[in-house]
Short mmCIF file of C-alpha atoms in Angstrom, two decimals:
data_model
loop_
_atom_site.label_atom_id
_atom_site.label_comp_id
_atom_site.label_asym_id
_atom_site.label_seq_id
_atom_site.Cartn_x
_atom_site.Cartn_y
_atom_site.Cartn_z
CA MET R 1 -179.43 1.46 177.86
CA THR R 2 -182.31 3.71 178.99
CA ALA R 3 -185.53 4.64 177.19
CA ASP R 4 -184.20 8.17 176.61
CA ASP R 5 -180.92 7.33 174.89
CA HIS R 6 -182.31 5.39 171.93
CA ILE R 7 -185.33 4.93 169.69
CA VAL R 8 -186.60 2.02 167.60
CA PHE R 9 -188.61 2.89 164.49
CA ILE R 10 -191.06 0.27 163.25
CA VAL R 11 -192.38 0.46 159.68
CA ASP R 12 -194.95 -2.23 158.94
CA ASP R 13 -198.41 -1.98 157.37
CA ASP R 14 -199.79 -4.76 159.59
CA GLU R 15 -201.26 -3.18 162.72
CA ARG R 16 -201.00 -6.45 164.64
CA ILE R 17 -197.27 -6.64 163.92
CA ARG R 18 -196.75 -3.02 164.95
CA GLU R 19 -198.58 -3.59 168.23
CA ALA R 20 -196.76 -6.85 168.96
CA LEU R 21 -193.36 -5.31 168.29
CA GLY R 22 -194.24 -2.26 170.37
CA GLU R 23 -195.24 -4.45 173.31
CA LEU R 24 -192.08 -6.56 172.97
CA LEU R 25 -189.83 -3.52 172.97
CA ASP R 26 -191.73 -1.95 175.86
CA SER R 27 -191.22 -5.13 177.88
CA HIS R 28 -187.47 -4.68 177.33
CA GLY R 29 -187.58 -1.03 178.41
CA MET R 30 -187.02 0.23 174.88
CA ARG R 31 -188.74 3.21 173.32
CA ALA R 32 -190.43 2.69 169.95
CA ILE R 33 -192.40 4.66 167.35
CA ALA R 34 -194.43 2.79 164.73
CA PHE R 35 -195.47 3.79 161.20
CA GLU R 36 -197.70 2.00 158.72
CA SER R 37 -195.96 3.33 155.61
CA ALA R 38 -192.52 4.39 154.43
CA CYS R 39 -193.87 7.84 153.60
CA ASP R 40 -195.04 8.39 157.18
CA TYR R 41 -191.62 7.34 158.46
CA VAL R 42 -189.69 9.59 156.08
CA ARG R 43 -191.82 12.63 156.90
CA ALA R 44 -191.72 12.19 160.67
CA ASP R 45 -189.50 14.27 162.92
CA LYS R 46 -186.97 12.00 164.57
CA PRO R 47 -185.15 12.47 167.88
CA ASP R 48 -181.40 12.89 167.70
CA VAL R 49 -180.49 9.67 169.53
CA ALA R 50 -179.09 6.28 168.61
CA ALA R 51 -181.71 4.36 166.66
CA CYS R 52 -182.70 1.22 164.80
CA LEU R 53 -185.17 0.90 161.92
CA ILE R 54 -187.28 -2.26 161.81
CA LEU R 55 -188.47 -2.30 158.21
CA ASP R 56 -190.96 -4.57 156.49
CA ILE R 57 -190.26 -5.53 152.88
CA GLU R 58 -193.82 -5.32 151.54
CA LEU R 59 -195.27 -1.88 152.26
CA PRO R 60 -198.29 -0.15 150.69
CA ASP R 61 -196.34 2.74 149.16
CA ILE R 62 -192.82 1.45 148.49
CA ASN R 63 -190.80 -1.74 148.78
CA GLY R 64 -188.63 -1.74 151.88
CA LEU R 65 -185.54 -2.54 149.83
CA ASP R 66 -186.24 0.45 147.60
CA LEU R 67 -186.57 2.67 150.66
CA GLN R 68 -183.21 1.39 151.84
CA SER R 69 -181.70 2.47 148.51
CA GLN R 70 -183.37 5.90 148.62
CA ILE R 71 -182.03 6.78 152.06
CA ALA R 72 -178.60 5.22 151.53
CA ASP R 73 -176.90 8.62 151.10
CA ARG R 74 -178.48 10.10 154.22
CA ASP R 75 -177.75 9.65 157.90
CA HIS R 76 -180.25 6.94 158.78
CA PRO R 77 -180.47 4.24 161.44
CA PRO R 78 -179.14 0.75 160.74
CA ILE R 79 -181.93 -1.41 159.32
CA VAL R 80 -183.32 -4.73 160.52
CA PHE R 81 -185.57 -6.15 157.81
CA ILE R 82 -188.57 -8.30 158.66
CA THR R 83 -190.70 -10.03 156.06
CA GLY R 84 -193.20 -12.82 155.52
CA HIS R 85 -191.99 -13.27 151.96
CA GLY R 86 -188.25 -13.66 152.30
CA ASP R 87 -186.06 -14.97 149.52
CA ILE R 88 -182.32 -15.27 149.04
CA PRO R 89 -181.92 -12.46 146.44
CA SER R 90 -183.76 -10.01 148.71
CA SER R 91 -181.74 -10.96 151.78
CA VAL R 92 -178.48 -10.72 149.86
CA ARG R 93 -179.42 -7.27 148.52
CA ALA R 94 -180.43 -6.06 151.97
CA ILE R 95 -177.24 -7.21 153.70
CA LYS R 96 -175.03 -6.04 150.82
CA HIS R 97 -176.41 -2.54 151.27
CA GLY R 98 -175.75 -2.48 154.99
CA ALA R 99 -178.74 -4.06 156.74
CA VAL R 100 -177.91 -5.50 160.15
CA ASP R 101 -180.18 -8.51 159.69
CA PHE R 102 -182.93 -9.97 157.50
CA LEU R 103 -185.52 -11.89 159.52
CA THR R 104 -188.31 -13.96 158.01
CA LYS R 105 -191.62 -14.13 159.87
CA PRO R 106 -192.16 -15.88 162.19
CA PHE R 107 -188.90 -15.03 163.92
CA SER R 108 -187.98 -15.44 167.56
CA ASP R 109 -188.05 -12.56 170.01
CA ALA R 110 -184.44 -13.37 170.90
CA ASP R 111 -183.24 -13.07 167.31
CA LEU R 112 -185.06 -9.78 166.83
CA MET R 113 -183.78 -8.28 170.09
CA ALA R 114 -180.22 -9.34 169.28
CA ALA R 115 -180.48 -7.62 165.88
CA ILE R 116 -181.96 -4.48 167.44
CA HIS R 117 -179.22 -4.22 170.06
CA ALA R 118 -176.57 -4.72 167.37
CA ALA R 119 -178.16 -2.00 165.22
CA ILE R 120 -178.33 0.51 168.06
CA ALA R 121 -174.72 -0.20 169.04
CA GLU R 122 -173.67 0.33 165.42
CA ASP R 123 -175.57 3.61 165.21
CA ARG R 124 -174.10 4.81 168.49
CA ALA R 125 -170.59 4.13 167.19
CA LYS R 126 -171.30 5.98 163.93
CA ARG R 127 -172.70 8.94 165.85
CA SER R 128 -169.58 9.05 167.99
CA GLU R 129 -167.39 9.05 164.88
CA ARG R 130 -169.44 11.85 163.30
CA ALA R 131 -169.24 13.90 166.50
CA GLU R 132 -165.47 13.50 166.62
CA LEU R 133 -165.14 14.52 162.97
CA ASP R 134 -167.33 17.59 163.53
CA MET R 135 -165.13 18.58 166.46
CA LEU R 136 -161.98 18.20 164.36
CA LYS R 137 -163.51 20.35 161.63
CA ARG R 138 -164.27 23.07 164.17
CA HIS R 139 -160.69 22.92 165.44
CA TYR R 140 -159.40 23.21 161.87
CA LEU R 141 -161.52 26.31 161.27
CA ASP R 142 -159.80 27.90 164.29
CA LEU R 143 -156.44 27.72 162.52
CA THR R 144 -155.10 30.83 160.87
CA PRO R 145 -154.43 30.73 157.09
CA ARG R 146 -150.70 30.35 157.79
CA GLU R 147 -151.31 27.54 160.27
CA ARG R 148 -153.36 25.73 157.64
CA GLU R 149 -150.32 25.96 155.37
CA VAL R 150 -148.07 24.61 158.09
CA LEU R 151 -150.23 21.62 159.01
CA PRO R 152 -149.82 19.57 155.78
CA LEU R 153 -146.09 20.27 155.74
CA VAL R 154 -145.70 19.05 159.31
CA VAL R 155 -147.68 15.83 158.80
CA SER R 156 -145.89 15.14 155.53
CA GLY R 157 -142.70 14.52 157.49
CA LEU R 158 -140.73 17.59 156.44
CA LEU R 159 -138.19 18.80 158.95
CA ASN R 160 -138.83 22.22 160.48
CA LYS R 161 -136.02 23.66 158.36
CA GLN R 162 -137.52 22.22 155.18
CA ALA R 163 -141.06 23.35 155.98
CA ALA R 164 -139.83 26.85 156.85
CA ALA R 165 -137.97 27.07 153.54
CA GLU R 166 -141.10 25.90 151.72
CA LEU R 167 -143.07 28.80 153.20
CA GLY R 168 -140.27 31.36 153.10
CA ILE R 169 -140.28 31.93 156.86
CA SER R 170 -137.74 31.43 159.61
CA GLU R 171 -137.42 28.11 161.38
CA VAL R 172 -138.32 29.78 164.68
CA THR R 173 -141.52 31.17 163.19
CA LEU R 174 -142.32 27.74 161.75
CA GLN R 175 -141.87 26.17 165.19
CA ILE R 176 -144.30 28.69 166.70
CA HIS R 177 -146.91 27.92 164.05
CA ARG R 178 -146.34 24.20 164.52
CA ARG R 179 -146.88 24.50 168.27
CA ASN R 180 -150.08 26.48 167.69
CA VAL R 181 -151.35 23.86 165.25
CA MET R 182 -150.72 21.07 167.75
CA GLN R 183 -152.54 22.97 170.50
CA LYS R 184 -155.53 24.08 168.43
CA MET R 185 -156.03 20.64 166.91
CA ALA R 186 -155.69 19.07 170.39
CA ALA R 187 -153.05 16.69 169.04
CA ALA R 188 -151.11 14.81 171.68
CA SER R 189 -148.28 13.92 169.31
CA LEU R 190 -147.17 14.16 165.70
CA ALA R 191 -148.67 10.72 165.08
CA ASP R 192 -151.97 12.00 166.48
CA LEU R 193 -151.81 15.04 164.19
CA VAL R 194 -151.21 12.75 161.21
CA ARG R 195 -154.31 10.75 162.17
CA ILE R 196 -156.31 13.95 162.45
CA ALA R 197 -155.14 15.14 159.03
CA GLU R 198 -156.18 11.81 157.54
CA ARG R 199 -159.63 12.08 159.15
CA LEU R 200 -160.01 15.58 157.68
CA GLU R 201 -158.69 14.37 154.30
CA ILE R 202 -156.14 17.17 154.17
CA PRO R 203 -154.09 16.75 150.97
CA ILE R 204 -150.41 15.97 151.58
CA THR R 205 -148.48 17.40 148.64
CA HIS R 206 -144.96 17.20 150.05
CA SER R 207 -142.75 14.41 151.24
CA ARG R 208 -139.63 14.44 153.34
CA ARG R 209 -136.61 14.85 151.09
CA VAL R 210 -133.82 12.39 151.58
CA GLY R 211 -130.71 13.95 153.04
CA GLY R 212 -132.51 16.90 154.61
CA ASN R 213 -131.22 18.32 157.91
#
């Protein structure tokens, strides 16, 4: 991990905590940006890299748990909560809604760093998944209208003869479209194409008919 491939956001209204966390992260070669309020964090431009959000519960403008709820539907970094007023209901709510950890002050540097590394790893994995899905969507847009008709028939398990009959085209033409679909979607096999269709949530409205040839 280098200082350019990640960022740690710190949101805490206590300047001493912000400085201490910044120094700790710097000592581990990690880049950090600190904010004293949730509003400042939300409004700030953020680099497009794997990230972690260290979030205090008690903030001057909004409760950290409420901020977690507000940004739940957006792409946001995994959260590590820190608080001097921890309680079981708050920790349960935080973890239930996806927080990586809930640390009560004073916490050890080791526990915090472990949580931060876990959060960044989680965000990196999510970013990779989103990038793959975006690529698959671009591949799908490259298909012709006819190829988009062929794809769900192929992954549904219909034989070439059955799929061709469904579309009113010859089996040879169907095979050409099928080959084009495989190439454009960069599918290594039929099983791979099925996985891709599932990722793209392409509706499968047909099933292989028993006794087909």
